[in-house]
Coordinates of C-alpha atoms and ligand atoms in Angstrom, one line a residue:
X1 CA -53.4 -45.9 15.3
X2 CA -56.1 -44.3 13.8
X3 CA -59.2 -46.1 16.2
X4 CA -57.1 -44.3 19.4
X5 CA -56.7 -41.2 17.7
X6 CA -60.3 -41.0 17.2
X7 CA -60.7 -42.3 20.6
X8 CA -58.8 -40.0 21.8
X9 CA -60.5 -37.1 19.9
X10 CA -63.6 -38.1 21.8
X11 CA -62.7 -37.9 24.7
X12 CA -61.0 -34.2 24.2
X13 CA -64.5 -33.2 22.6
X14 CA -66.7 -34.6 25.4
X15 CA -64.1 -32.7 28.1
X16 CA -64.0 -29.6 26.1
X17 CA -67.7 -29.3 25.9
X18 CA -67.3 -28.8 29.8
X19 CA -64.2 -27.2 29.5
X20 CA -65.2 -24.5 26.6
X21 CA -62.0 -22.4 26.7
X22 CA -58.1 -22.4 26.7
X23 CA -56.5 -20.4 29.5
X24 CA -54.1 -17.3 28.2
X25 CA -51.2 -18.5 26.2
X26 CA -52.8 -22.1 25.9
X27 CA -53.4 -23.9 22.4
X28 CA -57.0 -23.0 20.6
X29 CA -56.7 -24.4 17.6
X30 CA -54.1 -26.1 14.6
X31 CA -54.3 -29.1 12.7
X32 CA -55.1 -31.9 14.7
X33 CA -56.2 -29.6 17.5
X34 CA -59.7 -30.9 19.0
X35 CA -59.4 -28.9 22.8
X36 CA -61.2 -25.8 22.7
X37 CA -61.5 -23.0 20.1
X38 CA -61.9 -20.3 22.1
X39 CA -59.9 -18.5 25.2
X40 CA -60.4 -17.4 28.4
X41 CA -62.0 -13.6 29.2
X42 CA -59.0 -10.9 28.3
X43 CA -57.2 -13.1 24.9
X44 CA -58.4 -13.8 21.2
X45 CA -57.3 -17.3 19.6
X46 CA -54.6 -15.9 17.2
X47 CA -53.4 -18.4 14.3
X48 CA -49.9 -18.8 14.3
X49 CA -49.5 -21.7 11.3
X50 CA -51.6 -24.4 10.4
X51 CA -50.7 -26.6 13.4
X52 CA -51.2 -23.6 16.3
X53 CA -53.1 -21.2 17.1
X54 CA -52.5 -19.4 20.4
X55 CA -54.9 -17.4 22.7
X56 CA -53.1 -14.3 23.4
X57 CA -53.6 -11.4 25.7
X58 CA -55.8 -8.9 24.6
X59 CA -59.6 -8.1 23.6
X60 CA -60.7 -8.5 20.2
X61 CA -61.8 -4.7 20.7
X62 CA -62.4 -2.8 17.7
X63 CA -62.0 -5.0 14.8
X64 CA -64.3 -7.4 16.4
X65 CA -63.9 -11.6 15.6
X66 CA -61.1 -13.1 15.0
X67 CA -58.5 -11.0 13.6
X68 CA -56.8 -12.6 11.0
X69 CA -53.1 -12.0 11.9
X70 CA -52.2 -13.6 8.6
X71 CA -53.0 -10.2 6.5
X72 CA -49.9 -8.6 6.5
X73 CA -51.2 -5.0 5.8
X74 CA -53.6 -5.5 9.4
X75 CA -51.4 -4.1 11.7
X76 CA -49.1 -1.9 9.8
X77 CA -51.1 1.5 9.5
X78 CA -52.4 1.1 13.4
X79 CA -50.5 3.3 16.0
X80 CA -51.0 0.4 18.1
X81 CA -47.7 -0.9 18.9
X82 CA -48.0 -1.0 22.4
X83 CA -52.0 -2.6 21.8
X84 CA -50.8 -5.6 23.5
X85 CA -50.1 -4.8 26.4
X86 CA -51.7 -2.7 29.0
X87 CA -48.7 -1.8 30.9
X88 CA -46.5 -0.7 28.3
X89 CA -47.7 2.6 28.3
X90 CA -45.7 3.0 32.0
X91 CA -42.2 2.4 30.4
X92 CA -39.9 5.7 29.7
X93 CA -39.2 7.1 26.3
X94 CA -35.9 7.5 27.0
X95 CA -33.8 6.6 24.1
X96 CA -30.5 6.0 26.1
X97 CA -30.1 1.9 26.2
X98 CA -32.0 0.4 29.5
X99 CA -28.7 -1.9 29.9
X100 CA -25.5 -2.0 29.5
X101 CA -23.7 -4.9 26.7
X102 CA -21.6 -7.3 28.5
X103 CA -18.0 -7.3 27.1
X104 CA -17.7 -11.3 26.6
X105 CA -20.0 -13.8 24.5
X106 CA -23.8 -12.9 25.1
X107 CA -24.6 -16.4 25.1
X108 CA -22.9 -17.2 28.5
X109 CA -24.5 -18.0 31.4
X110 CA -28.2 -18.2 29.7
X111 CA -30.5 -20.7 28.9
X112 CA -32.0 -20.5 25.1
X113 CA -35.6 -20.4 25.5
X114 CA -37.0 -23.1 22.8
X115 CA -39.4 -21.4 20.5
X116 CA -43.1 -23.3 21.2
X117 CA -44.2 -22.4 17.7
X118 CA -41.4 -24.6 16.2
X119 CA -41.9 -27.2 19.2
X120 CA -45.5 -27.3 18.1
X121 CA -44.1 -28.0 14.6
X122 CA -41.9 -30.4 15.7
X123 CA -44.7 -32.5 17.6
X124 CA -46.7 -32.2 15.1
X125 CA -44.4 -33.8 12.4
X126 CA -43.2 -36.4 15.1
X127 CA -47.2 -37.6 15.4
X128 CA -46.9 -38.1 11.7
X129 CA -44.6 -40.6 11.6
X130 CA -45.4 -44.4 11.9
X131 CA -41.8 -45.5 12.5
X132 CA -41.6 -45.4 16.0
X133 CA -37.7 -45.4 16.3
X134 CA -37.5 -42.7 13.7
X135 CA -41.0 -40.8 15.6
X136 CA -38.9 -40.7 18.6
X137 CA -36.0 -39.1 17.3
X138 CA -38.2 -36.8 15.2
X139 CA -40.0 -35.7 18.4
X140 CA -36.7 -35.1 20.2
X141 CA -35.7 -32.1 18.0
X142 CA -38.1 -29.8 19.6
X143 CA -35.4 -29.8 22.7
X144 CA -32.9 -28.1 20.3
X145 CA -33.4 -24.3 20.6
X146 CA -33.6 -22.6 16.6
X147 CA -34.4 -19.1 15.9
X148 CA -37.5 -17.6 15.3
X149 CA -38.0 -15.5 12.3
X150 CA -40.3 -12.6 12.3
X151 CA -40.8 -12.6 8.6
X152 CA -44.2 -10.7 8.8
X153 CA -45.1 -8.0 11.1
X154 CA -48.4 -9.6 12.2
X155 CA -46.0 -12.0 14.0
X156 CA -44.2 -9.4 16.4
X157 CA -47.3 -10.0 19.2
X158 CA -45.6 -13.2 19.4
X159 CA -42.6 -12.2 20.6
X160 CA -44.4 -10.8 23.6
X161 CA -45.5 -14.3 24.4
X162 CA -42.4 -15.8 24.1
X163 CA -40.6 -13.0 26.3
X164 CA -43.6 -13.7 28.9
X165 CA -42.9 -17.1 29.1
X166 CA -39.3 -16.4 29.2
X167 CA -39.4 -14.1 31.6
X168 CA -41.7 -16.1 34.0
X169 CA -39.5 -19.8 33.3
X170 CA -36.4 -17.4 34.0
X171 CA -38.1 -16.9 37.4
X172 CA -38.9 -19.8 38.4
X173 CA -36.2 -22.1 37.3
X174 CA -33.6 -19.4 38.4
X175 CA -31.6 -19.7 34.8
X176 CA -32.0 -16.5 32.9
X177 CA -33.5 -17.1 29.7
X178 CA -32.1 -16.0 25.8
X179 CA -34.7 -15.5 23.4
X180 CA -33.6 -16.1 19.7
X181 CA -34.7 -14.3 16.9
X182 CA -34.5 -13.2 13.2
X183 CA -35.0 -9.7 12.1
X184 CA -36.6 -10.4 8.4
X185 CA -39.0 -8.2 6.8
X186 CA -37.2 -5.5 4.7
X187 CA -38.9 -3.8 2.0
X188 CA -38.3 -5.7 -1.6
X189 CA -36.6 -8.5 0.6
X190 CA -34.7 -10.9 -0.9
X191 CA -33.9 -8.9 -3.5
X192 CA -31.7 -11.3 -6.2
X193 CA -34.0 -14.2 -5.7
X194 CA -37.7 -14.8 -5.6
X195 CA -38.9 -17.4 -3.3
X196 CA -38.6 -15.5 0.5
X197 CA -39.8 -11.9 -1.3
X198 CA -41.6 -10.3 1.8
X199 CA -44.9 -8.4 2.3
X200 CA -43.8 -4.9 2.1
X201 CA -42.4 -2.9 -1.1
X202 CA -40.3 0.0 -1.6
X203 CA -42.3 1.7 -4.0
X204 CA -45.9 1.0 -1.4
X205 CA -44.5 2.9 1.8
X206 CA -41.9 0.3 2.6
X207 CA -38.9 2.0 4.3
X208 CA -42.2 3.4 7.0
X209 CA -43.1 0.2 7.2
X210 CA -40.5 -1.3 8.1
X211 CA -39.6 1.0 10.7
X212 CA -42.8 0.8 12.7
X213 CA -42.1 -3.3 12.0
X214 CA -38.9 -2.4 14.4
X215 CA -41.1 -0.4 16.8
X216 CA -43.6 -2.7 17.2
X217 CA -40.3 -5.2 17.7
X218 CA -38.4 -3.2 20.2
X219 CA -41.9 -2.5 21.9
X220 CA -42.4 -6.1 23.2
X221 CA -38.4 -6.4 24.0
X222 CA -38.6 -3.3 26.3
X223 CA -41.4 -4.7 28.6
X224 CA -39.1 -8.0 29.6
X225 CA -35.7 -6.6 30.0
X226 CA -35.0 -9.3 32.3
X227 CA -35.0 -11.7 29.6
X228 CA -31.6 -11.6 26.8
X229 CA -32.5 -11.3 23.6
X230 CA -29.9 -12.4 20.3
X231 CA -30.7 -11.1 16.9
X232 CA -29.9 -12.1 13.8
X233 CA -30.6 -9.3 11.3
X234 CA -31.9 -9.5 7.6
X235 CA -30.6 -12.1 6.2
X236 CA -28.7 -11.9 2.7
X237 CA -29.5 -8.1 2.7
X238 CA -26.4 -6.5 2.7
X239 CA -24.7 -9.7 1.2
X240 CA -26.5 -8.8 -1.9
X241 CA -25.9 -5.1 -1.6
X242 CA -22.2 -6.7 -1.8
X243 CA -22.3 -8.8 -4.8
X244 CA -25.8 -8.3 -6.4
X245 CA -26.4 -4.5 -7.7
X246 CA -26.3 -6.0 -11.1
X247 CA -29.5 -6.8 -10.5
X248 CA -31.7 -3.7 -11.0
X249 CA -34.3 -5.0 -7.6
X250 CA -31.2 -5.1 -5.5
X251 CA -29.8 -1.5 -7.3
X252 CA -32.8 0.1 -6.4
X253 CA -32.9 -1.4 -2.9
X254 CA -29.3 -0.3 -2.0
X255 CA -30.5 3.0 0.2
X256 CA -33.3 2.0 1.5
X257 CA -32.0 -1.9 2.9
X258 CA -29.2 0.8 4.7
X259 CA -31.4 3.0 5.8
X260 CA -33.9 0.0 7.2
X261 CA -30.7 -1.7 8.7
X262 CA -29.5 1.2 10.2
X263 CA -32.9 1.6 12.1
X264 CA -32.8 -1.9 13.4
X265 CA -29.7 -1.5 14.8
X266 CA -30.4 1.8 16.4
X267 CA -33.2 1.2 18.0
X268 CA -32.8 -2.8 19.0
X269 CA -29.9 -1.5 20.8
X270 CA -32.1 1.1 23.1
X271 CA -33.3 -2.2 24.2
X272 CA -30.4 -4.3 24.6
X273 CA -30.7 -6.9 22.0
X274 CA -27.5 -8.6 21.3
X275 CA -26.6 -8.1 17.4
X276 CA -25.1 -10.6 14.4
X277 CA -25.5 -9.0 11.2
X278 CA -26.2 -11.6 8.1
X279 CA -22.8 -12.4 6.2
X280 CA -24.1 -15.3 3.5
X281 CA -21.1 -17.4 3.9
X282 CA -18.2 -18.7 2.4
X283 CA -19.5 -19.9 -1.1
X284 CA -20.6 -16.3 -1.5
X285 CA -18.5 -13.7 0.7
X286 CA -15.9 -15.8 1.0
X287 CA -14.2 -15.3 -2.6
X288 CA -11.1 -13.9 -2.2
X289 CA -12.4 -10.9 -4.4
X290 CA -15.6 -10.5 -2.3
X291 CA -13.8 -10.4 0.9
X292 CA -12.4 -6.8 1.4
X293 CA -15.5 -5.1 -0.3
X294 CA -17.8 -6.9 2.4
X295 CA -15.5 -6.2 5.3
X296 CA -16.4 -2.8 3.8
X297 CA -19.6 -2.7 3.7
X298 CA -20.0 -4.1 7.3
X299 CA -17.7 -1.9 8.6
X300 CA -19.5 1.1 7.3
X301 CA -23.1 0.1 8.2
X302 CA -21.4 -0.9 11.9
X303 CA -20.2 2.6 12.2
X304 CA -22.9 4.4 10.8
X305 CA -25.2 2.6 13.7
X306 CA -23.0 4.6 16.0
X307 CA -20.2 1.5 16.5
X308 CA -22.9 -0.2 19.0
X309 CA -21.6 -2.1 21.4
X310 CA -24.9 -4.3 21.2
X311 CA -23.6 -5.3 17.4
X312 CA -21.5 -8.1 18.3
X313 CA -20.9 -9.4 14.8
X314 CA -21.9 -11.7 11.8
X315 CA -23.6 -14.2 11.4
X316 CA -22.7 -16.9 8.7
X317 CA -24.5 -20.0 7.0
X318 CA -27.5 -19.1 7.7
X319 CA -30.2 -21.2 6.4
X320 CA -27.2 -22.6 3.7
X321 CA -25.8 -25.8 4.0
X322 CA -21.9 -25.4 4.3
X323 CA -19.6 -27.1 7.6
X324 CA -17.7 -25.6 9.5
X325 CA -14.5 -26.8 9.5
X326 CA -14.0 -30.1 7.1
X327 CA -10.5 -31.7 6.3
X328 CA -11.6 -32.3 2.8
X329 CA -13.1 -29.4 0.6
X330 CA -17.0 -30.4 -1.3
X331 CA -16.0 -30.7 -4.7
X332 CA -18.0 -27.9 -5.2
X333 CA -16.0 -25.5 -3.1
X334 CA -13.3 -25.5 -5.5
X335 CA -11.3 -22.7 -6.4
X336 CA -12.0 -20.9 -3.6
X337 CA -9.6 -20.9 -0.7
X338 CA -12.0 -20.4 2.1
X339 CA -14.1 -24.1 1.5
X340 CA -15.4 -23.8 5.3
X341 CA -16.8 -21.5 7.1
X342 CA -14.0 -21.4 9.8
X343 CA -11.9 -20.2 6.9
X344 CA -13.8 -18.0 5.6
X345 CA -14.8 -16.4 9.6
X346 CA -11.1 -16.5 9.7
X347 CA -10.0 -14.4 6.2
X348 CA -12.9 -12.1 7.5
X349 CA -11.8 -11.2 11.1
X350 CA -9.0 -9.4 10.0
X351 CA -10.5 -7.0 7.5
X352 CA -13.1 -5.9 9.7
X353 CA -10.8 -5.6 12.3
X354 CA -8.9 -3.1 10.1
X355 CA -11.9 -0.9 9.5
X356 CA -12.7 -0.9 13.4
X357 CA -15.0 -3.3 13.6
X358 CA -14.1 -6.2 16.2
X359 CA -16.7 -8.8 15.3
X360 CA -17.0 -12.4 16.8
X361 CA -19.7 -15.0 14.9
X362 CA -22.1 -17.6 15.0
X363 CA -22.2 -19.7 12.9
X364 CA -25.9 -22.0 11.5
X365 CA -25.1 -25.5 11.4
X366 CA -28.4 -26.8 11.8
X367 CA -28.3 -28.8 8.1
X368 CA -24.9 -28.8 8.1
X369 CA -24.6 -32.7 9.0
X370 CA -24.0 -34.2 5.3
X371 CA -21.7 -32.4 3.1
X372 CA -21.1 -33.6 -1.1
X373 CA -24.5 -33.6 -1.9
X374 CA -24.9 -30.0 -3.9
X375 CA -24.4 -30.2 -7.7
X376 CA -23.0 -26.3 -7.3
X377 CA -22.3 -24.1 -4.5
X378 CA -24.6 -21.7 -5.4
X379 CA -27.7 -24.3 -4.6
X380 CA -29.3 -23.3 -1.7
X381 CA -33.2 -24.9 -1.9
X382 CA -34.2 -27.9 0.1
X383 CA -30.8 -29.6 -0.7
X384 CA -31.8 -33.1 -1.4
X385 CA -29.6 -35.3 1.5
X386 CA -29.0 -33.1 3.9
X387 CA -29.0 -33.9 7.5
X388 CA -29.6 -32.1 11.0
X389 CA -26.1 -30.9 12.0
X390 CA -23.5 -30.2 15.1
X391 CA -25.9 -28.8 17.5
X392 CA -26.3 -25.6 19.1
X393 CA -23.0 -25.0 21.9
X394 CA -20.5 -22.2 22.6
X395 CA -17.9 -24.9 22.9
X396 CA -17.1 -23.8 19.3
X397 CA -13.5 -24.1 19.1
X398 CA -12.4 -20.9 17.7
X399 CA -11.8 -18.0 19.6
X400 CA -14.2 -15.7 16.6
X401 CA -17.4 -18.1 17.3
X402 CA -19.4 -17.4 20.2
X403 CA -21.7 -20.3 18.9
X404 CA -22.5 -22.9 16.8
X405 CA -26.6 -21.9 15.9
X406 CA -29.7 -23.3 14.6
X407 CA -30.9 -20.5 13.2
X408 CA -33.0 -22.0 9.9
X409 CA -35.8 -24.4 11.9
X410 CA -34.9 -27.1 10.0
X411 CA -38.3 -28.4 8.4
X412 CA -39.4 -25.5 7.5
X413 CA -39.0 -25.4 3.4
X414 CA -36.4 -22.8 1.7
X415 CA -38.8 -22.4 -1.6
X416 CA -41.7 -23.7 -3.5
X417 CA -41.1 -26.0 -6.5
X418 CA -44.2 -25.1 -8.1
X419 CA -43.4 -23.2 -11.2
X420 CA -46.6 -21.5 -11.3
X421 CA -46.1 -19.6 -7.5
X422 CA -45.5 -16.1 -7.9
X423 CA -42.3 -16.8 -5.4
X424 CA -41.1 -19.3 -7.9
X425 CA -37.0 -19.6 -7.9
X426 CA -35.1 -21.9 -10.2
X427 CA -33.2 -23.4 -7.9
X428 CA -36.1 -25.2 -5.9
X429 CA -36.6 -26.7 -9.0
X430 CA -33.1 -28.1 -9.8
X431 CA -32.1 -32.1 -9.5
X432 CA -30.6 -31.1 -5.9
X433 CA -33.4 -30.1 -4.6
X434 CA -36.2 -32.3 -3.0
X435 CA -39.7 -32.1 -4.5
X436 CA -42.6 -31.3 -4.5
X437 CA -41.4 -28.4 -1.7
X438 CA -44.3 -26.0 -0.3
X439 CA -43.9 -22.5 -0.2
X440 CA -40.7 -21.5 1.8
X441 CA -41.3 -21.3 5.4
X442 CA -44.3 -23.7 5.6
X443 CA -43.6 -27.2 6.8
X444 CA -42.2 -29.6 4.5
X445 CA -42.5 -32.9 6.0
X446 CA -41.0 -35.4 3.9
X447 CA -37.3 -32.9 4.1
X448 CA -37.8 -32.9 7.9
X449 CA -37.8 -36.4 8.1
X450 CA -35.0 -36.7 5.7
X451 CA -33.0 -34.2 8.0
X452 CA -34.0 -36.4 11.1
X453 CA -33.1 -39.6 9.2
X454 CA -29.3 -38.1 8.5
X455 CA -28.7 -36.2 11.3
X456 CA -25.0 -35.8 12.1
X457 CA -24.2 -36.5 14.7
X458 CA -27.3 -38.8 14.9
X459 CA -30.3 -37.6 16.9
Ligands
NAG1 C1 -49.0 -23.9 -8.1 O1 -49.2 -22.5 -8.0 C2 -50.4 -22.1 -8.6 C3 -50.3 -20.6 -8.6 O2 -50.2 -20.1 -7.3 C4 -51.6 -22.7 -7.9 O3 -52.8 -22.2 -8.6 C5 -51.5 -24.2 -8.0 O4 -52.6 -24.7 -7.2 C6 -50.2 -24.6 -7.4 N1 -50.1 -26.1 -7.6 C7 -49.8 -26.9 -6.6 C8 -49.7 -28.3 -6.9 O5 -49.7 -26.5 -5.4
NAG2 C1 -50.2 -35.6 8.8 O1 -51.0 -36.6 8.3 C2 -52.3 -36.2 7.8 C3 -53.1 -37.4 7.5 O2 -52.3 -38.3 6.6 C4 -52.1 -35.2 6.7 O3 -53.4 -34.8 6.3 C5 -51.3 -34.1 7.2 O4 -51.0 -33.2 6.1 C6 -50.0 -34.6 7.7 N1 -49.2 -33.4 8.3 C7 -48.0 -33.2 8.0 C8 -47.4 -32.1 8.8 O5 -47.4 -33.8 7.1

């Protein structure tokens, strides 16, 4: 193994000394990587995680080098959202939407484009694994489309790569393609909890950050409007505005999450992005005394967006662990009548319907496969046992589901275990959930090949 991979990085070396750069959009760097470092005339080698870096369009104009993409506070004070591309600057400013929402499930009749960051991720895990039976499997989940979050501003210039690629595979294959993505970068995110806190704060500019994070967002999604783009926005956000404002970071949040959400949906729907607004799920909303005051709050945030017809709903599970539908409740369900998600989708529906909102779901089942391993509902960090679940389909059996979703890319860790981190939460540190975990979003390879291992259905 290790004499042909350093065989193999020979070879790479001797041909990239010829072959000095990476064509636009091509890989430059990552853990492993030993092709070339740097990219063709008109890109810069941007790092996306520690197993990819990308060359993407662009000249490393005034801050000369390589920009480090990873500082969060690079981009936000620049004007330059539309610094990517050269031929953005042709589009209107009209604000009235540049197409019209189709009345039925926006996942019909499109292809989801699979995210290459996660792919990359995916391979990269897959090459670390010796078993060759459980390698293979490993390797085959980069086939299963997940969402992509944009947790960080610096991110957003990938989305114009992945709408370029989707744009040009929609072409040429003749399927039209559906980009997936999270919205995920409010100011004093994750406001009850500690270990997904984002990079901006209230109190430091946030709400203005955050809006030129949407900008910069519906920026890229205008150039490619040939290409279907689903959103799932902020997730937890207005769950928390639901149940937490006992606690004082989520008190103090309340106006400004609205106001930020209220942007996102305003101006993603100039652009035609398809809309599910994060509902937690049924361990949380799904108490029968958390129900109506939700269907509420939803309601109210729907209509104050101007009732968009590009807000097709909610979004449940996401990143949690719960099934769908199950015959027998989780012990740890008990007491409350909605044990599924189904259920809880279903005692939902109604209320919303009531206030005016008509909202269909999708649903995250992506570690969803083993249920009766959480010591209490409430645990939600790298549950210990969990498996891959049902995967992605709009054959979802209820007439309120447009899809079954991966929306967590499963692999990437919930929250760091190290009591020392500064994003620190208790419940990456509880008997039910695996250690040592990395800080969340990073890969944490030992859970992927755990979720791999007890995939459900099997991989
Ligand atoms: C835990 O976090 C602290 C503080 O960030 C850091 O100094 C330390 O290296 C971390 N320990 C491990 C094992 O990662
Ligand atoms: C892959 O294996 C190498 C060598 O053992 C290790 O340094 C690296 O961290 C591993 N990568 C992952 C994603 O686990």
């Amino acid at each position: 193994m290790f004499r042909l991979a350093a065989l193999v990085s020979f070879v790479t070396f001797a041909s990239s000394v010829v072959n000095a750069q990476s064509p636009v959009y091509g890989q430059c760097g990552g853990q492993n990587w030993n092709g070339a470092t740097t990219c063709a005339a008109g890109s810069v080698c941007t790092f996306s995680n520690p197993y990819y870096s990308q060359c993407l369009p662009g000249s490393a104009s005034s801050p000369t080098g390589p920009t480090s993409t990873i500082s969060s506070s690079a981009s936000q004070s620049s004007s330059a959202s539309h610094s990517s591309s050269s031929a953005s600057s042709v589009s209107s400013t009209s604000s009235t939407p540049s197409q019209t929402p189709v009345a039925g499930n926006p996942f019909t009749g499109y292809s989801i484009f699979l995210s290459p960051f996660y792919a990359a991720e995916v391979a990269a895990a897959a090459g670390n694994i010796t078993d060759s039976t459980l390698a293979a499997k490993a390797a085959s989940v980069a086939q299963i489309p997940t969402f992509t979050w944009f947790d960080q501003v610096a991110k957003v210039p990938t989305l114009g790569t992945y709408l370029a690629s989707a744009s040009a595979l929609g072409k040429s294959s003749g399927t039209k393609q559906l980009v997936q993505i999270v919205v995920y970068d409010l100011p004093d995110r994750d406001c009850a909890a500690a270990a997904s806190n984002g990079e901006f704060s209230i109190a430091n500019n946030g709400q203005a950050n955050y809006f030129n994070y949407i900008d910069q967002l519906v920026a890229q999604i205008k150039q490619y409007p040939d290409v279907r783009v689903v959103a799932v926005i902020e997730p937890d956000s207005l769950a928390n505005l639901v149940t937490n404002l006992n606690v004082a970071k989520c008190a103090n949040a309340q106006t400004t999450y609205l106001a930020c959400v209220n942007y996102a949906i305003e101006q993603l729907s100039t652009v035609g992005v398809y809309m599910y607004l994060d509902a937690g799920h049924a361990g949380w909303l799904g108490w029968s005394s958390n129900l109506s005051p939700a269907a509420q709050l939803f309601s109210t945030v729907y209509k104050n967006a101007g009732s968009s017809s590009f807000v097709r709903g909610l979004a449940t599970n996401v990143a949690n662990y719960n099934s769908l539908t199950t015959n027998s409740p989780d012990p740890i369900t008990q007491g409350d009548a909605c044990y599924d998600e189904q259920l809880y989708i279903n005692a939902l529906a109604p209320l919303l319907k009531q206030q005016g909102f008509n909202a269909q779901f999708i649903v995250d089942q992506g570690r969803s496969g083993v249920q009766n391993i959480r010591q209490q509902w409430g645990d939600w960090c790298n549950v210990k046992g969990a498996g891959f679940g049902t995967r992605p389909t709009t054959n979802t059996g209820s007439a309120l589901i447009d899809s079954i979703v991966w929306v967590k890319p499963g692999g990437e860790c919930d929250g760091t275990s190290n009591q020392s981190s500064p994003r620190y939460d208790y419940h990456c540190g509880q008997s039910d959930a695996a250690q040592p975990a990395p800080e969340a979003g990073t890969w944490f390879q030992a859970y992927f090949q755990t979720l791999v291992s007890n995939a459900n259905p099997p991989l």
